[in-house]
Structures are given as structure tokens and as C-alpha cells.
Coordinates of C-alpha atoms in Angstrom, one line a residue:
Chain A
M753 CA 9.9 94.4 -23.5
P754 CA 12.4 97.3 -23.8
V755 CA 15.3 96.0 -25.8
F756 CA 17.8 98.2 -24.0
S757 CA 17.1 97.2 -20.5
S758 CA 17.6 99.5 -17.5
A759 CA 16.4 102.4 -19.5
P760 CA 12.8 103.7 -19.4
A761 CA 10.5 102.1 -21.8
P762 CA 9.8 103.6 -25.2
H763 CA 6.8 105.8 -25.6
S764 CA 4.2 104.0 -27.7
G765 CA 1.2 104.9 -29.6
G766 CA 2.5 108.3 -30.8
A767 CA 3.5 107.9 -34.4
K768 CA 6.5 110.3 -34.5
E769 CA 9.5 110.8 -32.3
Q770 CA 8.2 114.0 -30.8
P771 CA 9.4 115.2 -27.5
P772 CA 6.6 116.3 -25.2
S773 CA 6.0 120.0 -25.3
R774 CA 7.0 121.7 -22.0
G775 CA 6.2 125.3 -22.9
S776 CA 9.8 126.3 -23.4
T777 CA 10.6 129.9 -24.3
L778 CA 13.9 129.0 -25.9
P779 CA 14.4 130.2 -29.4
A780 CA 13.7 127.8 -32.2
G781 CA 16.6 125.6 -33.2
F782 CA 18.2 125.8 -29.8
A783 CA 16.9 122.8 -27.8
S784 CA 17.4 122.6 -24.2
P785 CA 19.1 119.3 -23.4
A786 CA 17.0 118.8 -20.3
Q787 CA 13.7 119.6 -22.0
D788 CA 12.9 116.2 -23.5
Y789 CA 13.2 114.0 -20.4
Y790 CA 11.6 113.4 -17.1
D791 CA 14.9 111.8 -16.1
A792 CA 18.4 112.7 -17.2
G793 CA 20.1 110.7 -19.9
I794 CA 19.5 109.8 -23.5
D795 CA 17.0 107.0 -23.9
L796 CA 17.8 105.2 -27.1
N797 CA 14.5 103.3 -26.9
R798 CA 12.7 106.5 -27.3
H799 CA 14.7 107.8 -30.3
L800 CA 15.3 104.6 -32.2
I801 CA 12.0 102.8 -31.6
R802 CA 8.8 104.1 -33.0
D803 CA 6.5 101.5 -31.7
A804 CA 7.6 99.1 -28.9
T805 CA 5.0 96.5 -29.7
S806 CA 6.3 95.9 -33.3
T807 CA 10.0 96.5 -33.0
F808 CA 12.6 93.7 -32.6
I809 CA 16.4 93.6 -32.6
M810 CA 18.1 91.1 -34.8
R811 CA 21.8 90.1 -35.4
V812 CA 23.2 90.0 -38.9
S813 CA 25.1 87.0 -40.1
G814 CA 27.0 87.3 -43.4
D815 CA 28.3 90.0 -45.7
A816 CA 25.8 90.3 -48.5
M817 CA 24.6 93.7 -47.2
D818 CA 28.0 95.3 -46.7
G819 CA 27.3 97.9 -49.3
A820 CA 24.4 99.2 -47.2
G821 CA 26.7 99.5 -44.2
I822 CA 25.2 96.4 -42.7
S823 CA 28.0 94.0 -41.7
D824 CA 28.4 90.6 -40.2
G825 CA 27.7 90.8 -36.4
D826 CA 25.8 94.1 -36.5
E827 CA 22.5 94.5 -34.8
L828 CA 19.4 95.7 -36.7
I829 CA 16.3 97.4 -35.5
V830 CA 13.4 95.9 -37.3
D831 CA 9.9 97.3 -37.3
R832 CA 7.2 94.9 -38.3
S833 CA 4.5 97.6 -38.5
L834 CA 6.0 99.4 -41.4
T835 CA 4.9 98.7 -45.0
P836 CA 7.9 97.9 -47.2
K837 CA 8.5 100.1 -50.2
D838 CA 10.7 100.0 -53.2
G839 CA 14.3 100.3 -51.8
S840 CA 13.4 99.3 -48.2
V841 CA 15.9 97.1 -46.4
V842 CA 13.7 94.2 -45.3
V843 CA 13.9 91.0 -43.3
A844 CA 12.2 88.4 -45.6
V845 CA 11.3 84.8 -45.0
L846 CA 12.9 82.6 -47.6
N847 CA 12.9 78.8 -47.4
G848 CA 12.2 78.8 -43.7
E849 CA 15.0 81.3 -43.0
L850 CA 15.1 85.0 -42.1
I851 CA 17.3 86.9 -44.6
I852 CA 18.1 90.6 -45.0
R853 CA 17.9 92.1 -48.5
R854 CA 16.9 95.3 -50.2
L855 CA 13.5 95.1 -51.7
L856 CA 13.3 96.3 -55.3
L857 CA 9.9 96.6 -57.0
T858 CA 10.7 97.1 -60.6
G859 CA 8.9 96.8 -64.0
Q860 CA 10.8 93.6 -64.5
G861 CA 9.4 92.1 -61.2
I862 CA 10.2 91.9 -57.5
F863 CA 13.8 91.4 -56.4
L864 CA 15.5 90.8 -53.1
H865 CA 18.7 92.7 -53.9
A866 CA 22.1 92.1 -52.1
D867 CA 24.1 95.3 -51.6
S868 CA 27.4 93.6 -52.3
P869 CA 29.0 92.6 -55.5
G870 CA 29.5 88.9 -54.5
S871 CA 25.8 88.0 -54.1
K872 CA 23.1 87.5 -56.6
D873 CA 19.7 89.1 -56.5
I874 CA 16.8 86.8 -55.7
R875 CA 13.8 87.1 -58.0
V876 CA 10.4 86.7 -56.4
P877 CA 8.3 85.2 -59.2
D878 CA 4.9 85.8 -57.6
P879 CA 4.1 88.7 -55.3
A880 CA 2.0 86.4 -53.2
E881 CA 5.1 84.4 -52.4
L882 CA 6.9 87.5 -51.0
S883 CA 6.9 87.2 -47.2
V884 CA 8.3 90.3 -45.5
W885 CA 8.9 89.7 -41.8
G886 CA 9.7 93.4 -41.1
V887 CA 11.4 96.5 -42.3
A888 CA 14.9 97.4 -41.0
T889 CA 15.0 101.0 -39.7
R890 CA 18.5 101.3 -38.2
C891 CA 21.7 99.3 -38.2
L892 CA 23.8 99.3 -35.1
H893 CA 27.1 98.9 -36.9
H894 CA 30.2 97.8 -35.0
V895 CA 33.0 100.3 -35.8
Chain Y
M166 CA -28.3 100.5 -37.3
A167 CA -28.1 100.8 -33.5
E168 CA -24.8 101.5 -31.8
R169 CA -24.1 98.9 -29.2
H170 CA -21.7 98.5 -26.3
R171 CA -20.1 95.1 -26.6
I172 CA -17.3 93.0 -25.1
A173 CA -14.7 91.4 -27.3
L174 CA -12.6 88.4 -26.2
V175 CA -9.3 88.4 -28.1
D176 CA -7.0 85.4 -27.7
V177 CA -3.9 84.1 -29.5
N178 CA -4.3 80.8 -31.3
S179 CA -2.0 78.1 -29.9
F180 CA -0.1 80.9 -28.1
Y181 CA 3.2 79.1 -27.1
V182 CA 3.5 77.4 -30.5
S183 CA 2.7 80.6 -32.3
C184 CA 5.4 82.5 -30.3
E185 CA 8.0 79.9 -31.4
R186 CA 6.9 80.3 -35.0
V187 CA 7.5 84.1 -35.0
F188 CA 11.3 83.7 -35.1
D189 CA 11.5 80.2 -36.6
P190 CA 9.6 80.1 -39.9
R191 CA 10.5 76.5 -40.4
L192 CA 7.9 75.6 -37.8
A193 CA 5.0 77.0 -39.9
G194 CA 2.6 74.4 -41.1
I195 CA 4.1 71.5 -39.3
P196 CA 3.1 69.7 -36.1
V197 CA 4.8 71.4 -33.1
V198 CA 4.4 70.8 -29.4
V199 CA 5.7 72.9 -26.4
L200 CA 6.7 70.9 -23.4
S201 CA 6.2 71.7 -19.7
N202 CA 8.9 72.6 -17.2
N203 CA 11.6 69.8 -17.2
D204 CA 10.3 68.7 -20.7
G205 CA 7.8 66.5 -18.9
C206 CA 4.6 66.7 -21.0
V207 CA 2.8 68.5 -23.7
V208 CA 1.4 71.9 -22.7
A209 CA 0.7 73.4 -26.1
R210 CA 0.0 72.0 -29.6
S211 CA -0.2 73.4 -33.1
D212 CA -3.3 72.5 -35.1
E213 CA -1.2 70.0 -37.0
A214 CA -0.2 68.3 -33.7
K215 CA -3.8 68.3 -32.6
A216 CA -4.7 66.6 -35.9
L217 CA -2.2 63.9 -35.1
G218 CA -4.3 63.1 -32.0
I219 CA -1.7 64.4 -29.6
K220 CA -3.3 65.5 -26.3
T221 CA -2.4 68.2 -23.8
G222 CA -0.7 66.6 -20.8
E223 CA 0.7 63.7 -22.9
P224 CA 4.1 62.7 -21.5
W225 CA 7.0 63.5 -23.9
F226 CA 8.7 60.2 -23.4
K227 CA 5.8 58.5 -25.0
L228 CA 6.0 60.7 -28.1
A229 CA 9.8 61.1 -28.4
E230 CA 10.4 57.9 -30.4
A231 CA 7.7 58.4 -32.9
A232 CA 8.3 62.2 -33.3
P233 CA 10.8 62.1 -36.2
K234 CA 8.5 59.7 -38.2
L235 CA 5.5 62.0 -37.5
G236 CA 7.5 65.1 -38.5
L237 CA 6.7 66.4 -35.0
V238 CA 8.9 69.1 -33.6
Q239 CA 9.2 69.8 -29.8
R240 CA 10.2 72.9 -27.9
S241 CA 10.9 73.4 -24.2
S242 CA 8.8 76.1 -22.8
N243 CA 10.5 79.5 -23.2
Y244 CA 8.6 81.7 -20.7
E245 CA 10.8 84.8 -21.3
L246 CA 9.7 84.8 -24.9
Y247 CA 6.1 84.1 -24.2
G248 CA 6.0 86.8 -21.5
D249 CA 7.6 89.4 -23.7
L250 CA 5.3 88.7 -26.7
S251 CA 2.3 88.6 -24.4
S252 CA 3.0 92.1 -23.1
R253 CA 3.4 93.4 -26.7
V254 CA 0.1 91.9 -27.6
M255 CA -1.7 93.4 -24.6
Q256 CA -0.1 96.8 -25.2
L257 CA -1.2 96.8 -28.8
L258 CA -4.7 95.6 -27.9
S259 CA -5.1 98.3 -25.3
R260 CA -5.1 100.8 -28.2
F261 CA -8.4 99.5 -29.5
S262 CA -10.4 100.1 -26.3
S263 CA -10.7 102.4 -23.3
E264 CA -11.2 99.4 -21.1
Q265 CA -9.1 96.3 -21.2
E266 CA -9.0 93.3 -18.9
I267 CA -6.0 91.1 -19.3
Y268 CA -7.4 87.7 -18.4
S269 CA -4.5 85.4 -19.1
I270 CA -1.1 85.3 -20.8
D271 CA -2.8 85.1 -24.2
E272 CA -6.3 86.5 -23.8
C273 CA -8.0 89.8 -22.8
F274 CA -11.4 91.4 -22.9
L275 CA -11.9 94.7 -24.6
H276 CA -14.9 97.0 -24.4
L277 CA -16.0 98.2 -27.8
H278 CA -18.7 100.5 -29.1
G279 CA -20.3 100.5 -32.6
T280 CA -22.9 99.1 -35.0
D281 CA -22.7 95.4 -35.8
D282 CA -20.8 96.2 -39.0
E283 CA -18.4 98.5 -37.2
L284 CA -17.8 95.9 -34.5
R285 CA -17.0 93.3 -37.0
G286 CA -14.6 95.7 -38.7
R287 CA -12.9 96.4 -35.4
G288 CA -12.4 92.7 -34.9
T289 CA -10.9 92.4 -38.3
D290 CA -8.6 95.4 -37.6
I291 CA -7.5 93.8 -34.3
R292 CA -6.6 90.6 -36.1
A293 CA -4.6 92.3 -38.8
A294 CA -2.8 94.6 -36.3
V295 CA -1.6 91.7 -34.1
A296 CA -0.6 89.7 -37.2
K297 CA 1.4 92.6 -38.7
N298 CA 3.0 94.1 -35.6
I299 CA 3.8 90.9 -33.7
G300 CA 3.3 88.0 -36.1
L301 CA 0.8 86.2 -34.0
P302 CA -2.7 84.8 -35.1
V303 CA -5.6 85.8 -32.9
C304 CA -9.4 85.1 -32.9
V305 CA -11.9 87.7 -31.8
G306 CA -15.3 86.9 -30.3
I307 CA -17.8 89.7 -29.8
G308 CA -20.9 89.6 -27.6
P309 CA -23.1 91.4 -25.1
T310 CA -21.4 89.8 -22.1
K311 CA -18.0 88.2 -21.3
T312 CA -19.5 84.7 -21.4
L313 CA -21.0 85.3 -24.8
A314 CA -17.8 86.9 -26.1
K315 CA -16.0 83.7 -25.0
F316 CA -18.6 81.7 -26.7
A317 CA -18.4 83.8 -29.9
N318 CA -14.6 83.3 -29.8
R319 CA -15.1 79.6 -29.8
I320 CA -17.4 79.8 -32.8
A321 CA -14.7 81.9 -34.6
K322 CA -12.1 79.3 -33.9
Q323 CA -14.1 76.4 -35.0
N324 CA -15.3 78.0 -38.2
P325 CA -12.3 79.1 -40.3
H326 CA -14.5 80.6 -43.0
M327 CA -15.4 83.3 -40.5
G328 CA -11.9 84.7 -40.8
G329 CA -11.2 84.6 -37.1
V330 CA -13.9 87.1 -36.1
C331 CA -17.4 86.3 -34.8
N332 CA -19.8 89.0 -33.7
L333 CA -22.6 87.1 -32.1
D334 CA -25.2 89.8 -32.8
A335 CA -24.5 89.7 -36.5
L336 CA -25.4 86.0 -36.7
D337 CA -28.9 84.8 -37.4
P338 CA -30.5 84.1 -33.9
A339 CA -31.7 80.8 -35.2
V340 CA -28.2 79.8 -36.1
V341 CA -26.9 80.9 -32.6
D342 CA -29.7 78.8 -31.0
T343 CA -28.7 75.8 -33.1
I344 CA -25.1 76.1 -32.1
M345 CA -26.0 76.5 -28.4
S346 CA -28.1 73.5 -28.5
R347 CA -25.2 71.4 -29.9
V348 CA -22.3 72.6 -27.7
P349 CA -22.1 70.7 -24.4
V350 CA -22.4 72.8 -21.3
T351 CA -18.8 72.1 -20.3
G352 CA -17.7 73.9 -23.4
L353 CA -18.7 77.2 -21.7
W354 CA -16.3 79.5 -19.9
G355 CA -16.4 78.8 -16.2
V356 CA -18.2 75.5 -16.3
G357 CA -15.9 72.7 -15.2
S358 CA -16.3 69.0 -15.6
R359 CA -17.6 68.5 -12.0
N360 CA -20.4 71.1 -12.5
G361 CA -21.0 69.5 -15.9
T362 CA -21.7 66.1 -14.4
R363 CA -24.1 67.6 -11.8
L364 CA -25.8 69.8 -14.5
N365 CA -26.3 66.7 -16.7
A366 CA -28.0 64.9 -13.8
L367 CA -30.5 67.8 -13.8
G368 CA -31.1 67.4 -17.5
I369 CA -28.9 70.3 -18.4
H370 CA -26.6 69.1 -21.2
T371 CA -26.1 71.9 -23.6
V372 CA -25.3 75.6 -23.5
A373 CA -28.9 76.2 -24.6
D374 CA -30.2 74.1 -21.7
L375 CA -28.2 76.2 -19.2
R376 CA -29.3 79.5 -20.9
D377 CA -32.9 78.4 -20.4
A378 CA -32.5 77.2 -16.8
D379 CA -33.9 79.2 -13.8
P380 CA -31.1 81.4 -12.5
A381 CA -32.5 81.2 -8.9
V382 CA -32.5 77.4 -9.0
I383 CA -28.9 77.4 -10.4
R384 CA -27.9 79.7 -7.6
A385 CA -29.5 77.5 -4.9
K386 CA -28.1 74.2 -6.3
F387 CA -24.7 75.4 -7.4
S388 CA -23.3 78.9 -6.8
V389 CA -23.7 82.5 -7.5
V390 CA -20.8 82.1 -10.0
L391 CA -22.8 79.7 -12.1
Q392 CA -25.9 81.8 -11.7
R393 CA -23.9 84.7 -13.3
T394 CA -23.1 82.4 -16.2
V395 CA -26.9 81.8 -16.8
L396 CA -27.6 85.6 -16.6
E397 CA -24.7 86.3 -19.0
L398 CA -26.0 83.7 -21.5
N399 CA -29.2 85.7 -21.5
G400 CA -27.4 89.0 -22.2
T401 CA -27.1 90.5 -18.7
S402 CA -23.5 91.5 -18.1
C403 CA -22.6 90.6 -14.5
I404 CA -19.1 89.3 -14.4
P405 CA -17.0 92.3 -13.3
M406 CA -14.0 93.5 -15.1
D407 CA -10.6 93.2 -13.5
T408 CA -11.0 90.0 -11.7
E409 CA -7.8 88.2 -10.9
S410 CA -7.2 85.1 -12.8
A411 CA -5.1 82.0 -12.5
D412 CA -5.1 78.8 -14.5
K413 CA -2.6 76.0 -14.4
Q414 CA 0.0 77.8 -16.4
Q415 CA 0.2 81.3 -14.9
V416 CA -0.8 83.7 -12.1
L417 CA -1.9 87.1 -13.1
F418 CA -2.8 90.3 -11.3
S419 CA -3.9 93.3 -13.2
R420 CA -5.9 96.3 -12.2
S421 CA -7.0 99.7 -13.4
F422 CA -6.5 102.5 -10.9
A423 CA -9.2 104.8 -9.8
T424 CA -6.6 107.6 -9.4
P425 CA -3.6 107.5 -11.7
V426 CA -0.3 106.3 -10.2
T427 CA 2.4 108.9 -10.9
T428 CA 5.3 108.4 -8.6
R429 CA 7.9 105.7 -8.3
E430 CA 7.0 105.3 -4.6
S431 CA 3.4 104.5 -5.2
M432 CA 4.3 102.2 -8.1
R433 CA 6.5 100.3 -5.7
Q434 CA 3.6 99.9 -3.4
V435 CA 1.5 98.6 -6.2
M436 CA 4.1 96.1 -7.3
S437 CA 4.7 95.1 -3.7
L438 CA 0.9 94.5 -3.2
Y439 CA 0.6 92.4 -6.4
A440 CA 3.7 90.4 -5.6
Q441 CA 2.4 89.5 -2.2
K442 CA -1.0 88.5 -3.6
A443 CA 0.8 86.4 -6.2
A444 CA 2.9 84.8 -3.4
I445 CA -0.2 83.9 -1.5
R446 CA -1.8 82.4 -4.6
L447 CA 1.3 80.4 -5.4
A448 CA 1.6 79.1 -1.8
R449 CA -2.1 78.0 -1.9
E450 CA -1.6 76.1 -5.1
G451 CA 1.7 74.6 -4.0
Q452 CA 3.5 76.2 -6.9
L453 CA 6.7 78.2 -7.6
A454 CA 7.2 80.7 -10.3
G455 CA 10.2 80.8 -12.6
V456 CA 9.6 83.9 -14.7
M457 CA 7.9 87.2 -14.0
T458 CA 6.4 89.8 -16.3
V459 CA 5.6 93.3 -15.0
F460 CA 3.7 95.9 -16.9
A461 CA 2.0 99.3 -16.6
S462 CA 0.5 101.7 -18.9
T463 CA -0.9 105.2 -19.1
S464 CA -4.3 105.7 -20.5
R465 CA -4.5 105.7 -24.3
F466 CA -5.4 109.4 -24.3
S467 CA -2.0 110.4 -22.9
G468 CA -0.6 111.5 -26.2
T469 CA 3.1 112.2 -26.1
D470 CA 3.2 111.5 -22.4
A471 CA 2.2 107.9 -23.0
S472 CA 4.3 105.3 -21.3
S473 CA 4.0 101.5 -21.3
P474 CA 6.9 100.0 -19.4
S475 CA 7.1 96.3 -19.3
A476 CA 9.7 93.7 -18.6
T477 CA 10.0 89.9 -18.4
V478 CA 12.7 88.5 -16.1
R479 CA 13.8 85.1 -15.0
L480 CA 13.8 84.8 -11.3
Q481 CA 17.0 83.8 -9.6
R482 CA 15.4 80.5 -8.7
P483 CA 11.8 79.3 -8.8
T484 CA 10.1 80.8 -5.9
A485 CA 6.9 81.6 -4.0
D486 CA 8.7 83.8 -1.5
P487 CA 6.9 87.2 -1.1
L488 CA 10.2 89.0 -0.4
M489 CA 11.9 87.7 -3.5
L490 CA 8.8 88.3 -5.7
T491 CA 8.4 91.8 -4.4
R492 CA 12.0 92.7 -4.9
A493 CA 12.0 91.3 -8.4
A494 CA 8.9 93.2 -9.3
I495 CA 10.2 96.5 -8.0
D496 CA 13.6 96.0 -9.6
A497 CA 12.0 95.2 -13.0
M498 CA 9.5 98.1 -12.9
D499 CA 11.6 100.9 -11.2
P500 CA 14.1 101.7 -14.0
R501 CA 11.5 101.4 -16.8
M502 CA 8.7 103.6 -15.5
V503 CA 8.7 107.3 -16.0
E504 CA 8.4 109.4 -12.9
G505 CA 5.4 111.8 -13.4
A506 CA 3.6 109.8 -16.1
R507 CA 0.0 109.1 -15.2
Y508 CA -0.3 105.3 -15.1
A509 CA -3.9 104.0 -15.4
K510 CA -3.1 100.3 -14.8
A511 CA -0.4 97.9 -13.9
G512 CA 0.0 94.2 -13.4
I513 CA 2.2 91.2 -12.7
M514 CA 2.2 87.9 -14.4
L515 CA 4.0 84.8 -13.2
T516 CA 4.8 82.0 -15.5
G517 CA 7.1 79.0 -15.7
L518 CA 5.2 77.5 -12.8
S519 CA 6.5 74.3 -11.2
P520 CA 5.4 72.2 -8.2
A521 CA 6.9 73.5 -4.9
G522 CA 8.7 70.2 -4.3
A523 CA 11.2 71.1 -7.0
E524 CA 12.8 74.0 -5.1
P525 CA 16.4 73.9 -4.0
V526 CA 16.8 73.2 -0.3
F527 CA 18.5 76.5 0.5
D528 CA 20.3 79.0 -1.7
L529 CA 23.5 79.9 0.1
F530 CA 24.6 82.2 -2.7
D531 CA 21.5 84.2 -2.7
A532 CA 22.6 87.5 -1.2
G533 CA 19.4 89.0 0.1
P534 CA 19.3 91.6 2.8
E535 CA 16.7 89.7 4.8
Q536 CA 19.1 86.8 5.2
K537 CA 21.4 88.9 7.4
D538 CA 18.7 89.0 10.1
I539 CA 17.0 85.7 9.4
G540 CA 20.2 83.6 9.2
P541 CA 21.3 83.9 12.9
L542 CA 17.8 83.4 14.0
L543 CA 17.5 80.2 11.9
A544 CA 20.8 79.0 13.4
K545 CA 19.6 79.6 17.0
V546 CA 16.4 77.7 16.4
T547 CA 18.1 74.7 14.6
D548 CA 20.7 74.5 17.4
K549 CA 18.0 74.2 19.9
Y550 CA 15.4 72.1 18.1
G551 CA 17.2 70.3 15.2
A552 CA 18.0 70.9 11.6
A553 CA 14.5 70.2 10.2
S554 CA 12.6 72.4 12.6
I555 CA 12.6 75.6 10.7
G556 CA 13.3 77.0 7.3
L557 CA 12.5 79.9 5.0
G558 CA 9.1 79.2 3.5
L559 CA 8.9 76.1 1.5
A560 CA 12.6 76.1 0.9
G561 CA 13.6 75.1 4.4
M562 CA 11.5 71.9 4.4
S563 CA 12.0 70.8 0.8
T564 CA 14.5 68.1 -0.2
A565 CA 13.8 67.8 -3.9
K566 CA 16.2 68.4 -6.8
P567 CA 17.4 71.9 -7.3
D568 CA 16.2 73.9 -10.3
W569 CA 19.5 74.0 -12.1
T570 CA 19.1 70.4 -13.0
M571 CA 15.8 71.2 -14.7
A572 CA 15.9 70.0 -18.3
R573 CA 15.3 72.5 -21.1
N574 CA 16.8 70.4 -23.8
F575 CA 14.7 71.8 -26.7
A576 CA 14.6 75.5 -25.8
S577 CA 14.6 78.2 -28.4
P578 CA 16.7 81.3 -27.7
R579 CA 15.4 84.1 -25.5
Y580 CA 15.1 86.1 -28.6
T581 CA 13.6 89.3 -27.2
T582 CA 14.9 89.5 -23.7
E583 CA 18.6 88.5 -23.9
W584 CA 21.2 90.4 -26.0
S585 CA 23.2 87.3 -26.5
D586 CA 20.1 85.4 -27.9
L587 CA 18.9 87.8 -30.6
P588 CA 17.4 86.2 -33.6
V589 CA 19.9 85.9 -36.5
V590 CA 19.0 87.3 -39.9
K591 CA 21.2 86.0 -42.7
A592 CA 22.9 88.3 -45.2
V593 CA 23.8 85.8 -47.8

């Protein structure tokens, strides 16, 4: 299940990314690099994945979200357990396909907004027709 | 209202098909079948495929021609995907109960406490959580015993208006009695068709008939296993948790530990023990495994020290070799477990099973340490007694097609276990 294999699995259940308390006497704001881990090394699963059961990695195809720093070929971390809010970047199901857009909940209605000038917003006429697959939490952008 | 201790059976509806649908929304609402190894026959069907009259076990070549006209879509089995989604489901479900028994790739028993209303509410929460977190539909059956939980699950499945949850205690006893006197005895968990025929000969045709049978007579004429079924139908819980299970599609070993396992060394021993048990089971059934899932978890009260490592790996080749299975299990678990975490349970699941005849004769490119010692010995023996006199396990004697010729022509990507196969999301 860990998406970054060969690293220890993410800690689940706990809602926040909180390192276990080890009774350190270091002053606040000066974290010991060794304190957070049983093993040496930074475990991205632990820091980037809140809940391993509901988190999936997806690959972006297309340029419509360039303005949000999400480019063609980037990998996205998508958490299904989060409830989408106005402004969330979501993976939505549209005509049998998974698409990535910014969700806008406005007085004029619900929109799947593209963060690039070339693409048009998609209006969702009926809230019942909005199918959000998951909420993107991080983009692994190729630099 | 009285607080009760109850058992829930949670299972995923049409598991393999539902897994395919998570990443391919085009498959929603249409007839879909998943095919066995080598694309031979149907092993899983969506409700829409069932409605077309397609049966489990039906050879694909008989359906292939009509499929486009029926709107039927086929998929090769993708055990990496199913194994990964299975461990996500099990990990999520373990949060709802202090005691969980993983019974198969897509079902587990959970111990629950609460009033009838609370239990129903818990069932509804479970359903919502699995749908939201993983995108899979489940049904929940709740009853005083495992057998009755299974039965309740069946009622939930067959009555869509119940919303996928059935708490047997909350039903009118007269209604339960009516259902039991209509369902044939073979519809019960653990009653096969052979026992069914023998029971029918004794005038026991329905679930109600078996419930009212004399347990002592059942034990004398059949077995202690069937006697337990009778007792469980009457509300006496007597099928223990943590029994090993194997059906035609997977081999599963899962145990809770009396004392937590905290070190890599002891976890290796656990993995090794399970792998060897699994190898024995495979050998007995004449099967080879293609994909392995390993998992472990700390108790749900572990707080920030919680750890639930799991991994699904494709084995180098289909195998029942204890050495290979042991090595694979340890290699998969070792880097993912956290030294010092207190693991309360662990397990191994083998899927992608194929008949032992399909194994390659000998894998010359498989660099295992054991080969260094065994190789020269094999050579000595074959020099003296001939080429067919000795081999490594089943591999030495088999002459069937090697696995790399196995067809997986309709396979979906390994969405969750291969970096190159990630699901694509369109930014258009």
C-alpha cells in the first residue's frame, strides 16, 4: 500500500502529522532531526500522506491547471477522505473520465474552474450531478 | 435498550469488478466481468452482468463474440490492484472494532458493541467510510454469531431497500423466521452442496430446518463443524475468531498476537511461519500463487505510534516454494515495518492462484542463495539416475507452459502498486 515503496508505511488513524512525543528537553522551535523517527531518514509517506487508506497518487495529463502549478506529467497526491470546499483542487468524474479542476461554489452555481487562460470553466447544473473522486493535497511538480 | 455484543460481517460487493470501477468510471452501471488467470473464464461479475445470465466459471471464449453486442466489458484479473485495495479496506475497517478477523480478500468479521440502533448506525458509518475513503461498495450483516452475521449480510445484499445494512436483531423475529424457512440450507455459510444433498435426504431443506435440528444428531451424522452451524443459528457463538481460510481464489493467514511483536527479527519469524503454512496449503491444493500481500498493524489504541505496513508484490514467478514465499514475505515486510512499534496482528494473503501444472520447468535466471547448494546436488543425482529423477519441488517435474506466456490481454494498469501505471487525471 505505501506509494513510496521501500520506505516505512505511513502512520494511519491519527488525523494530524504529529511526530510522536519522545520527552525531549530541547527548546521549542529547535527540533532534533533524530527525534521524529525510529529509523533514520525522511519518510515522505509520513509527511505527505494523512491517511494511507484513502490516499492515491495520480499522474496529470494536460495543461489546464498550469496556473495552480500543476503541469502535464506531474504526480498528484489525492485524498478521498477529505470533504471538498470552495477553492479545493479536486479530481472529479466527468463523462466517465477523471479530470482535475478547482471547485468553485459560488452564488451563480457550482463550477469546475481551470487555472489556465486557455480552458473554459465547466458549470455543474445540479449539485447532485457533481461527482468528486478526491481532493488533491499536494502536487509533485517536475522542475 | 440493552447493549449487545454482536458480530458484523462486512464484505465488498462484486469485489474485483468494484476495484476496476474505482479508477475507470466508464465501467459504472454497465455489465463487467473479470476473467481468471490466462483469461480463461469468468471469476467475478457486476450485477449488470449477472442480470445478463452470465455465470461464474463461464469460459470467456463462449462470451467473447457476443460481448460487444451485449455491451459487456471484460478485464483480466489484476491481483496487484485487488490486493492493495483489500489491505486498504481491512485497515480502515479495523478502526471500527477492537477485534477483526480478515476472512478473505474482500470480507472480514468485526466485533461490535451497542444497542440495536447504535449497531445499525455503526453499519451505516462503515458503509459510508469505505465508499468515501476507497470508493468501494460494501454490505454489512450484524448478528449474534458469525453464521448469523453472514446470513444477515445475505439479507442486506438481496434487499436493496435496507441500504446495505442488516442488523438481524432489529428485524421482526417473525420476518426472520419467514426468511429462514425460505432460504435453502445450502445458502448458509459453511454448508456445501454435498452436505446439502445429505441434509435434504433427512428432511432438512431450509435454514429454519437446520436451525431446529438436533445438534447432537447433526454431529453424529455429519461433523462437529456442521453442529457448530446449528448452534450458531440458535445464537450460540462457537466458531472461533482467527481461523485460517482458503477458498478457490486466495490463501490467507492472519493472526492476532497474544504478546505484541516489536522487533524486525520476530516479525521475520512470523512472516516465515505464515509463508511456510501458505506453501503447505498451496501444495495440498496443487496450486501456485502469483501475487502476495503482506500486512501488519498495531492496535487501534496506539495513537501516534500506530503503524499499519502493507505491501502487494508480484512474485518472480508463480510458486508454491516455501523458500521463495518466505523470502518474498520478509522482503516485502522488512523495509515497511517500524522497529519498536507494537504490532498486534499480521497476515499474508496469496492471490493470482493457478494450477501447479502451469509452472515453468526450471528458472535458470532465478538467482537464489539456495540454488548454490542445491544445484550441484541436483546435478549429481541426475547424472546418476537420469534427468527426470529429481527437481526442486513441483518445478522439477513439471513440463507445462511457462508463466510468461500467460495471457492478460484485458488487464487494467497496476494503478496503486506501480509508479509507471498511476491512474491518469486529465487537466483539460
